[in-house]
CSV table of N, CA and C in Angstrom, one decimal:
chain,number,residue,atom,x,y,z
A,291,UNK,N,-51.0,37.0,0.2
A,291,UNK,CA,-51.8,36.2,1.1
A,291,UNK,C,-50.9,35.2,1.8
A,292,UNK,N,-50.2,34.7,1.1
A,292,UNK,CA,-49.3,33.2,1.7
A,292,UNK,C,-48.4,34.4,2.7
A,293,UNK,N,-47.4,35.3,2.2
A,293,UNK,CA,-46.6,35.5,3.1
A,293,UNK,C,-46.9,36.6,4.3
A,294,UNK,N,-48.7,37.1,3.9
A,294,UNK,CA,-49.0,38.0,5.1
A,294,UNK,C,-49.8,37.7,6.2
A,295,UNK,N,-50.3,36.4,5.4
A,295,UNK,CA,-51.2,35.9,6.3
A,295,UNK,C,-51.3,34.2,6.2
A,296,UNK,N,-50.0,33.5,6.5
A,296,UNK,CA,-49.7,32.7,6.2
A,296,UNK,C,-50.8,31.5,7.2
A,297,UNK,N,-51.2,31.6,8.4
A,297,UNK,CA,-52.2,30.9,9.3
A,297,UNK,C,-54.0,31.2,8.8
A,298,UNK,N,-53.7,32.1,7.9
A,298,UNK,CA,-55.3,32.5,7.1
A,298,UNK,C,-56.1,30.7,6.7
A,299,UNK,N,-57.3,30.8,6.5
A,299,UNK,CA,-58.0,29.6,6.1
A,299,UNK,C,-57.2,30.1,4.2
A,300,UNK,N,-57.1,31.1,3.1
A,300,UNK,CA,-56.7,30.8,2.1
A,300,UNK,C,-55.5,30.9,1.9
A,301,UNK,N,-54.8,30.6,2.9
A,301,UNK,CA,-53.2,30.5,2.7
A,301,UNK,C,-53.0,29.1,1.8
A,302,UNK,N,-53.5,28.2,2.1
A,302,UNK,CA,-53.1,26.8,0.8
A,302,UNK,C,-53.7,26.8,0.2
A,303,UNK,N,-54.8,27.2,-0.4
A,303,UNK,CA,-55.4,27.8,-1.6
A,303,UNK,C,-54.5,28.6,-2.4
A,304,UNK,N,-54.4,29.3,-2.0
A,304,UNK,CA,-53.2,30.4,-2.6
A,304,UNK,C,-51.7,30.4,-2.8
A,305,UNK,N,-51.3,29.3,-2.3
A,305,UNK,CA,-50.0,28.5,-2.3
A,305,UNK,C,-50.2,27.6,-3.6
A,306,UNK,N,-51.6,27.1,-3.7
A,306,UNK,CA,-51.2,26.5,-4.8
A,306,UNK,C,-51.7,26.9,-5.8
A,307,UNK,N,-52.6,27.9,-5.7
A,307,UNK,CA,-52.5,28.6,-7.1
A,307,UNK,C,-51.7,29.9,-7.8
A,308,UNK,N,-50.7,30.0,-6.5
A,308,UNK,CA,-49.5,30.4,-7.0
A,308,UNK,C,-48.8,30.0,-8.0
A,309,UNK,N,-48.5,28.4,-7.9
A,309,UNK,CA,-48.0,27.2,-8.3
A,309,UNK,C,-48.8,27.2,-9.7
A,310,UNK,N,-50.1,27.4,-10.0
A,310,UNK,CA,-50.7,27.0,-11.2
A,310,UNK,C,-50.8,28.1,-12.4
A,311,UNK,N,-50.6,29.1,-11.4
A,311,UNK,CA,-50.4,30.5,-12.3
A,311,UNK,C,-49.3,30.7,-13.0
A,312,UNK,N,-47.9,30.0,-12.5
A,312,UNK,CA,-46.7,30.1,-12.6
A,312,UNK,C,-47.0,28.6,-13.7
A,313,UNK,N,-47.2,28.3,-13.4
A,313,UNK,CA,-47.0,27.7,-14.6
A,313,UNK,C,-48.6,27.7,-15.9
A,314,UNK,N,-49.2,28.1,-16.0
A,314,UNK,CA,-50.0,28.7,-16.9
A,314,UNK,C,-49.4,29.6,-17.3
A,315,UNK,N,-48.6,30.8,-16.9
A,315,UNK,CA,-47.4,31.7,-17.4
A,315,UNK,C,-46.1,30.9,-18.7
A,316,UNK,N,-46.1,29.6,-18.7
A,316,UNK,CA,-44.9,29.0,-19.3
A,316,UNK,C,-45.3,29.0,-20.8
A,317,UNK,N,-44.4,29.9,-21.9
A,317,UNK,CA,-45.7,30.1,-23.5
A,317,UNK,C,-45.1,29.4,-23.9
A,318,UNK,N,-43.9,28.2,-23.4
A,318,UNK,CA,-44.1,27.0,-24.8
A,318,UNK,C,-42.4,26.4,-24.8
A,319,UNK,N,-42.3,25.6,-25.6
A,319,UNK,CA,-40.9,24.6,-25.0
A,319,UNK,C,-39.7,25.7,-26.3
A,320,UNK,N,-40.5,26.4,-26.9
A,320,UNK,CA,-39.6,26.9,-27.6
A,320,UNK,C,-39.0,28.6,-26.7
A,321,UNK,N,-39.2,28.6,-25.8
A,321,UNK,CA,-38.9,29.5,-24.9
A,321,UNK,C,-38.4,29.0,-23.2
A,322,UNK,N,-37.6,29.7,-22.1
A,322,UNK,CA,-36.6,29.6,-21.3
A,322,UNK,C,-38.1,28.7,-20.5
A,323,UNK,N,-37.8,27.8,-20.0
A,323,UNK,CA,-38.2,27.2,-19.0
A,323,UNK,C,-38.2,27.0,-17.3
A,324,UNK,N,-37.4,28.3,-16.9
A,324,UNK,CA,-37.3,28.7,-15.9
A,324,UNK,C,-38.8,28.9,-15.1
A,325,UNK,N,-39.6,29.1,-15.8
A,325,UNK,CA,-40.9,29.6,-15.5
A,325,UNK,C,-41.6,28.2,-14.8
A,326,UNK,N,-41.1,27.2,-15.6
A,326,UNK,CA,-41.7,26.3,-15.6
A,326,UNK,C,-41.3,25.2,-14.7
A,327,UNK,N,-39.8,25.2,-14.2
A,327,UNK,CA,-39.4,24.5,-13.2
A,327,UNK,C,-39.8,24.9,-12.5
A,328,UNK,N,-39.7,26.4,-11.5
A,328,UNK,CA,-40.2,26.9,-10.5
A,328,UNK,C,-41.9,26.5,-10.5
A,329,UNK,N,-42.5,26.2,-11.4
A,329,UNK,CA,-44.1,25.8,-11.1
A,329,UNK,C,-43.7,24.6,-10.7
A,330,UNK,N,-43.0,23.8,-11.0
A,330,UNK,CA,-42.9,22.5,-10.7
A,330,UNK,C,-42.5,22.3,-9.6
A,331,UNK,N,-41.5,22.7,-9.0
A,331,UNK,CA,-40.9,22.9,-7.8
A,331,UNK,C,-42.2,23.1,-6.7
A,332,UNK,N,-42.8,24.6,-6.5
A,332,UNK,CA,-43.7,25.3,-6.2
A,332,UNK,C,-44.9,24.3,-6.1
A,333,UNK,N,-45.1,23.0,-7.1
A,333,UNK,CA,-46.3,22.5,-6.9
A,333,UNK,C,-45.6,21.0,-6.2
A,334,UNK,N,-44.3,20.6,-5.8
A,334,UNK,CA,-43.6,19.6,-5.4
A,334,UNK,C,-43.9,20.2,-3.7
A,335,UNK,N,-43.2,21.7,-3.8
A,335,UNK,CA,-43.3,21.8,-1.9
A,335,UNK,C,-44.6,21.6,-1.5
A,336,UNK,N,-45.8,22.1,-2.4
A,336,UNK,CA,-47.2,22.1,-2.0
A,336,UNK,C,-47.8,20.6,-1.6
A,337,UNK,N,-47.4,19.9,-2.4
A,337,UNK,CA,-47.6,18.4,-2.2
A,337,UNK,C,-47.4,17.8,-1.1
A,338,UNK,N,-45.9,18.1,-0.4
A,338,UNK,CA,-45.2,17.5,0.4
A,338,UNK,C,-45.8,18.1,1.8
A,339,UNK,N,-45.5,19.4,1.5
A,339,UNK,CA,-46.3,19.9,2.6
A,339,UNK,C,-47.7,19.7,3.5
A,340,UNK,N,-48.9,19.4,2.2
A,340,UNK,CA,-50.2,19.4,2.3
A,340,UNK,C,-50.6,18.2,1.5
A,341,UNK,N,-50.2,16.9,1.9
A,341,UNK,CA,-50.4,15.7,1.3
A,341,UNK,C,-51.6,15.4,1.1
A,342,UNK,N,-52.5,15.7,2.3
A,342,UNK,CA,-53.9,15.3,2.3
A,342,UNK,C,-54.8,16.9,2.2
A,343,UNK,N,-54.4,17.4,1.4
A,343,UNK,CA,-55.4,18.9,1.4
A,343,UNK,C,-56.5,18.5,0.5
A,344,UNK,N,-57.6,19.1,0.2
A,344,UNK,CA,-58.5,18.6,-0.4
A,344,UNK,C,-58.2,19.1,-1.8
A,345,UNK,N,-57.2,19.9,-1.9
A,345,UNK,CA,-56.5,20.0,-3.4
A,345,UNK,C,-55.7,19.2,-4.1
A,346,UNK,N,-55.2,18.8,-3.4
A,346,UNK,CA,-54.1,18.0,-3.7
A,346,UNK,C,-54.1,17.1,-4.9
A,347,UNK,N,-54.9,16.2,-4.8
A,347,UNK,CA,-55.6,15.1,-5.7
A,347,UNK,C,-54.7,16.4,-7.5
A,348,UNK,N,-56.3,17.3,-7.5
A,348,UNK,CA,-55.5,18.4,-8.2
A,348,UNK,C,-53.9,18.7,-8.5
A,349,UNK,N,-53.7,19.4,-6.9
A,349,UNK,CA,-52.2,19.4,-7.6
A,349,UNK,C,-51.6,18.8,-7.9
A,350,UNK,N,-51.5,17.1,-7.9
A,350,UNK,CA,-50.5,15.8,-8.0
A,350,UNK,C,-50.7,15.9,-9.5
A,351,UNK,N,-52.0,15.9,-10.3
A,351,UNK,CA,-52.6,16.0,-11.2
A,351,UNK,C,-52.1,17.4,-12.0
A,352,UNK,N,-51.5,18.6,-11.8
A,352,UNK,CA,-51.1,19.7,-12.3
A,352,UNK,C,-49.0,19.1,-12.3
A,353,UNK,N,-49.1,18.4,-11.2
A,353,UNK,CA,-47.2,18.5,-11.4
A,353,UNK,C,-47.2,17.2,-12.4
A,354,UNK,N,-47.9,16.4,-12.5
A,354,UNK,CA,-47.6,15.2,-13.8
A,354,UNK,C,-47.6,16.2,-15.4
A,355,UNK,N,-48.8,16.8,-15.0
A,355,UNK,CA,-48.3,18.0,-16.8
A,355,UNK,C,-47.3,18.5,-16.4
A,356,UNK,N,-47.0,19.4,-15.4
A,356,UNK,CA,-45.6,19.9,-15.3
A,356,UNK,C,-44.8,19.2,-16.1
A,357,UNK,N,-44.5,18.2,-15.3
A,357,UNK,CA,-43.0,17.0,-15.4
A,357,UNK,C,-43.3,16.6,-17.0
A,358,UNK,N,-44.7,16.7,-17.6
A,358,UNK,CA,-45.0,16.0,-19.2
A,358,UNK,C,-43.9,17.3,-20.0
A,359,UNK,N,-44.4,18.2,-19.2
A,359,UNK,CA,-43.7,19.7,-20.3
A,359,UNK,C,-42.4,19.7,-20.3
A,360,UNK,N,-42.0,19.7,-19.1
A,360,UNK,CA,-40.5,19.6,-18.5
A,360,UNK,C,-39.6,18.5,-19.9
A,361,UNK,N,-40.6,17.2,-19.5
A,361,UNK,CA,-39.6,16.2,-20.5
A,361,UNK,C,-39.5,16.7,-21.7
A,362,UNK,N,-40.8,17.3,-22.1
A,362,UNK,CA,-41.2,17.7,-23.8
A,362,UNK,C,-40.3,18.7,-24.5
A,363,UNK,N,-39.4,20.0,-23.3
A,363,UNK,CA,-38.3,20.3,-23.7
A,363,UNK,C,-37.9,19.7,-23.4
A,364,UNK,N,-36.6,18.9,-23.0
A,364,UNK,CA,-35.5,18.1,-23.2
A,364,UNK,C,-35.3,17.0,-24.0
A,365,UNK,N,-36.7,16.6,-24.4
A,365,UNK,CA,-37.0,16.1,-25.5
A,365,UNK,C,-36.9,16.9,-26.9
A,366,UNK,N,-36.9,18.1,-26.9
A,366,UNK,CA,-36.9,19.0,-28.0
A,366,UNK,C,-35.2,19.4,-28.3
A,367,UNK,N,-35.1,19.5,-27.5
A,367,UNK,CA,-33.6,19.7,-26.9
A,367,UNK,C,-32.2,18.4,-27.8
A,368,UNK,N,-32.7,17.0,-27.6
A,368,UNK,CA,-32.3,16.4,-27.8
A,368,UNK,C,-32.1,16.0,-29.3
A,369,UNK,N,-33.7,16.2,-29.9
A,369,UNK,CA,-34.0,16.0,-31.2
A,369,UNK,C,-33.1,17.9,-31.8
A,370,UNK,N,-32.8,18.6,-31.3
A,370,UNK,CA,-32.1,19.5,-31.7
A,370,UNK,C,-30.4,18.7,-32.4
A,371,UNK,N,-30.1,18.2,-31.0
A,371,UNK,CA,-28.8,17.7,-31.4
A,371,UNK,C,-29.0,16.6,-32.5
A,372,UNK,N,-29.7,15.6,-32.2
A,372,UNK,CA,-29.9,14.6,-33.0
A,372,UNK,C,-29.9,15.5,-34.8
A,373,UNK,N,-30.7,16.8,-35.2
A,373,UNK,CA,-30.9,17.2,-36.4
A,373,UNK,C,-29.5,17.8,-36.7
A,374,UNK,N,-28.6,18.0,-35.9
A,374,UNK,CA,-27.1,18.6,-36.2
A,374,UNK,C,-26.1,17.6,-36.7
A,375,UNK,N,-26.7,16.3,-36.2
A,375,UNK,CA,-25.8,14.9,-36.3
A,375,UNK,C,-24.4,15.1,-35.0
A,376,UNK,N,-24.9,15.7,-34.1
A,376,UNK,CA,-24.3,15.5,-32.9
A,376,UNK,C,-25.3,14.3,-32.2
A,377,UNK,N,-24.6,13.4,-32.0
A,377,UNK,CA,-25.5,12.1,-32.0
A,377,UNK,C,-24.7,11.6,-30.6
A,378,UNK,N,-23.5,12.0,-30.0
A,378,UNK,CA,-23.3,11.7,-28.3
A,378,UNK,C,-24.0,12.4,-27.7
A,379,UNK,N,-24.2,13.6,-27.7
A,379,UNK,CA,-24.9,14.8,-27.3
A,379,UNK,C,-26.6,14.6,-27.5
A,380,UNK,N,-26.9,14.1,-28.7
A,380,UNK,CA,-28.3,13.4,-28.5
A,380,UNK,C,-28.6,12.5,-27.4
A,381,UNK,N,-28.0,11.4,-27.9
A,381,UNK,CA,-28.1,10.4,-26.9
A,381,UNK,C,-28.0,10.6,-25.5
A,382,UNK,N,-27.0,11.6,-25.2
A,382,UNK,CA,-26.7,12.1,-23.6
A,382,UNK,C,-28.4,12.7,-23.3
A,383,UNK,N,-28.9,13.5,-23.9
A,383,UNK,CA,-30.0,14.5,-23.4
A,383,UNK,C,-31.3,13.5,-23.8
A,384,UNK,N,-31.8,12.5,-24.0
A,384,UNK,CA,-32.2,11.5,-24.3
A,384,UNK,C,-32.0,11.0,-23.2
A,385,UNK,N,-30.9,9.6,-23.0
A,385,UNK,CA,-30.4,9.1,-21.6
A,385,UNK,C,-31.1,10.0,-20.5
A,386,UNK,N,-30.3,11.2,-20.5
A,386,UNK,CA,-30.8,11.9,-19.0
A,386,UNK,C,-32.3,12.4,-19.1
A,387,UNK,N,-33.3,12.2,-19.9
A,387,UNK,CA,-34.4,12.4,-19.8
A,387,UNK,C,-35.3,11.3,-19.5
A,388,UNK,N,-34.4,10.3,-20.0
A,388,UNK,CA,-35.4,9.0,-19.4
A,388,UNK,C,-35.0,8.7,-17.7
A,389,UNK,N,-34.0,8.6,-17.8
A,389,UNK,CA,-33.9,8.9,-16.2
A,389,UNK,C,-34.3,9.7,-15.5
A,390,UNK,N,-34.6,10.9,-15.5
A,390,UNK,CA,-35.1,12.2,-14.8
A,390,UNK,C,-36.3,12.0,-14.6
A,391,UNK,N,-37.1,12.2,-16.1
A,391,UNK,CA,-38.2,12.3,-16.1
A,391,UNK,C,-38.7,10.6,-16.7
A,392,UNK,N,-38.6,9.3,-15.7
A,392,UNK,CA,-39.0,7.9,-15.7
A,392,UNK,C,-41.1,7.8,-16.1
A,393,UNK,N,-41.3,8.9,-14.7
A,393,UNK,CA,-42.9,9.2,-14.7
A,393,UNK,C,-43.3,9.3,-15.9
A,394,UNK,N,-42.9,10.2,-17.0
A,394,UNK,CA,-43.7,10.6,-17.7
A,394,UNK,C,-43.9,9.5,-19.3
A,395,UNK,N,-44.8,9.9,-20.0
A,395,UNK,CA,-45.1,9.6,-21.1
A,395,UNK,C,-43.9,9.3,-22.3
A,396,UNK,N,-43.0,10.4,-22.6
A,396,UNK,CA,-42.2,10.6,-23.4
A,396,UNK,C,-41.0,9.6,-23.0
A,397,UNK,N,-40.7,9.5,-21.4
A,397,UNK,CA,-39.4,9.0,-20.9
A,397,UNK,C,-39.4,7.6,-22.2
A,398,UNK,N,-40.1,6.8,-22.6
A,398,UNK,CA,-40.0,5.3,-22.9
A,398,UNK,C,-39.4,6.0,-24.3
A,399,UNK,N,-39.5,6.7,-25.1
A,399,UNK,CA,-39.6,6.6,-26.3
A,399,UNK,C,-37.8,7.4,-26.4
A,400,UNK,N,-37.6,8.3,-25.5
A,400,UNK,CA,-36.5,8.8,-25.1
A,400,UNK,C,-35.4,7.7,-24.9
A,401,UNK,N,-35.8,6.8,-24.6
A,401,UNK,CA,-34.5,5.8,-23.8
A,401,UNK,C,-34.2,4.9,-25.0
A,402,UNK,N,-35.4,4.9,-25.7
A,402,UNK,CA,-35.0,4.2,-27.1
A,402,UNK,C,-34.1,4.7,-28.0
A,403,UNK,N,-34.7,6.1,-28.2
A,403,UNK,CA,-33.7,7.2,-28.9
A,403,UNK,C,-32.2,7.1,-28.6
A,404,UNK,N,-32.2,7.3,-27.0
A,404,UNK,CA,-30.6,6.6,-27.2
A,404,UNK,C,-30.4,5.8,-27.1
A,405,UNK,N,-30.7,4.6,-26.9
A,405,UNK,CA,-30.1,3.4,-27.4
A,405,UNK,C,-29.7,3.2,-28.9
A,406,UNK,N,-30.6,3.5,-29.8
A,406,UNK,CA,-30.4,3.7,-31.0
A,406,UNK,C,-28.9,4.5,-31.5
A,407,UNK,N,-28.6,5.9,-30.5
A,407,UNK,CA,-28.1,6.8,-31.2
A,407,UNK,C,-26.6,6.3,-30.8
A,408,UNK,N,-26.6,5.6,-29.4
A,408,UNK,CA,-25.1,4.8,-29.3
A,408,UNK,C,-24.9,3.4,-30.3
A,409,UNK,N,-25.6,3.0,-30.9
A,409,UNK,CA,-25.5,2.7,-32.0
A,409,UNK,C,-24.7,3.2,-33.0
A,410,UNK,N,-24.8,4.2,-33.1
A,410,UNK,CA,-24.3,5.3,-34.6
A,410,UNK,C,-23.0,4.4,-34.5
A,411,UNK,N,-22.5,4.8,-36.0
A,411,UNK,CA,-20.9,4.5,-36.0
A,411,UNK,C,-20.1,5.8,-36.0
A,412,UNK,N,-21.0,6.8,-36.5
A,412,UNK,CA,-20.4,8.2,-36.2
A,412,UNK,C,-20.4,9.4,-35.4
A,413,UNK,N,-20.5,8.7,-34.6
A,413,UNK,CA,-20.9,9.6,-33.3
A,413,UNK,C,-19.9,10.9,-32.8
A,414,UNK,N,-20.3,11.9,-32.8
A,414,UNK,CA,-19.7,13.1,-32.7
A,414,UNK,C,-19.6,13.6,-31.2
């Protein structure tokens, strides 16, 4: 639909639930996340593009869970390193999650994590 009949009345309808399919496809932070950037991305051009669509509201509302999941691996990711006692390497994926992902929920508790973990005396 989007690429055949892109001037169609369900061409942005279909753009964004391209965007929501692709990411309803993502089965979990314990698996590749590729799936899930591209939703996010995919529901970023839709935004930009169609600021005032009467979906929108919606989709602003579908890329905040995106970006929630997004952090929730690299959050996972982090507490990986942190359970090896690679504790620079925590801290680093920590750090870059509170900066990245500032929006979200997790970012605050992330920035703590490293502060704490440059702390360590033994940092690997």
């Amino acid at each position: 639909m989007v690429d055949n009949y892109p001037d169609s009345e369900w061409a942005l309808p279909s753009k964004y639930k391209v965007a929501l399919v692709t990411a309803k496809g993502f089965p979990g932070a314990d698996y590749d996340d590729t799936g899930l950037k591209d939703a996010a991305k995919q529901m970023e051009e839709f935004l930009k593009k169609h600021p005032d669509a009467q979906i929108s509201p919606e989709a602003s509302e579908q890329l905040k869970s995106l970006r929630d999941k997004e952090a929730e691996k690299e959050f996972e990711i982090a507490q990986f390193y942190e359970k090896q006692r690679k504790y620079r390497a925590a801290a680093y994926y920590y750090s870059q999650l509170a900066n990245k992902y500032a929006d979200t929920q997790i970012a605050k508790e992330a920035q703590q994590k490293a502060q704490e973990l440059a702390g360590k005396e033994n940092m690997r």
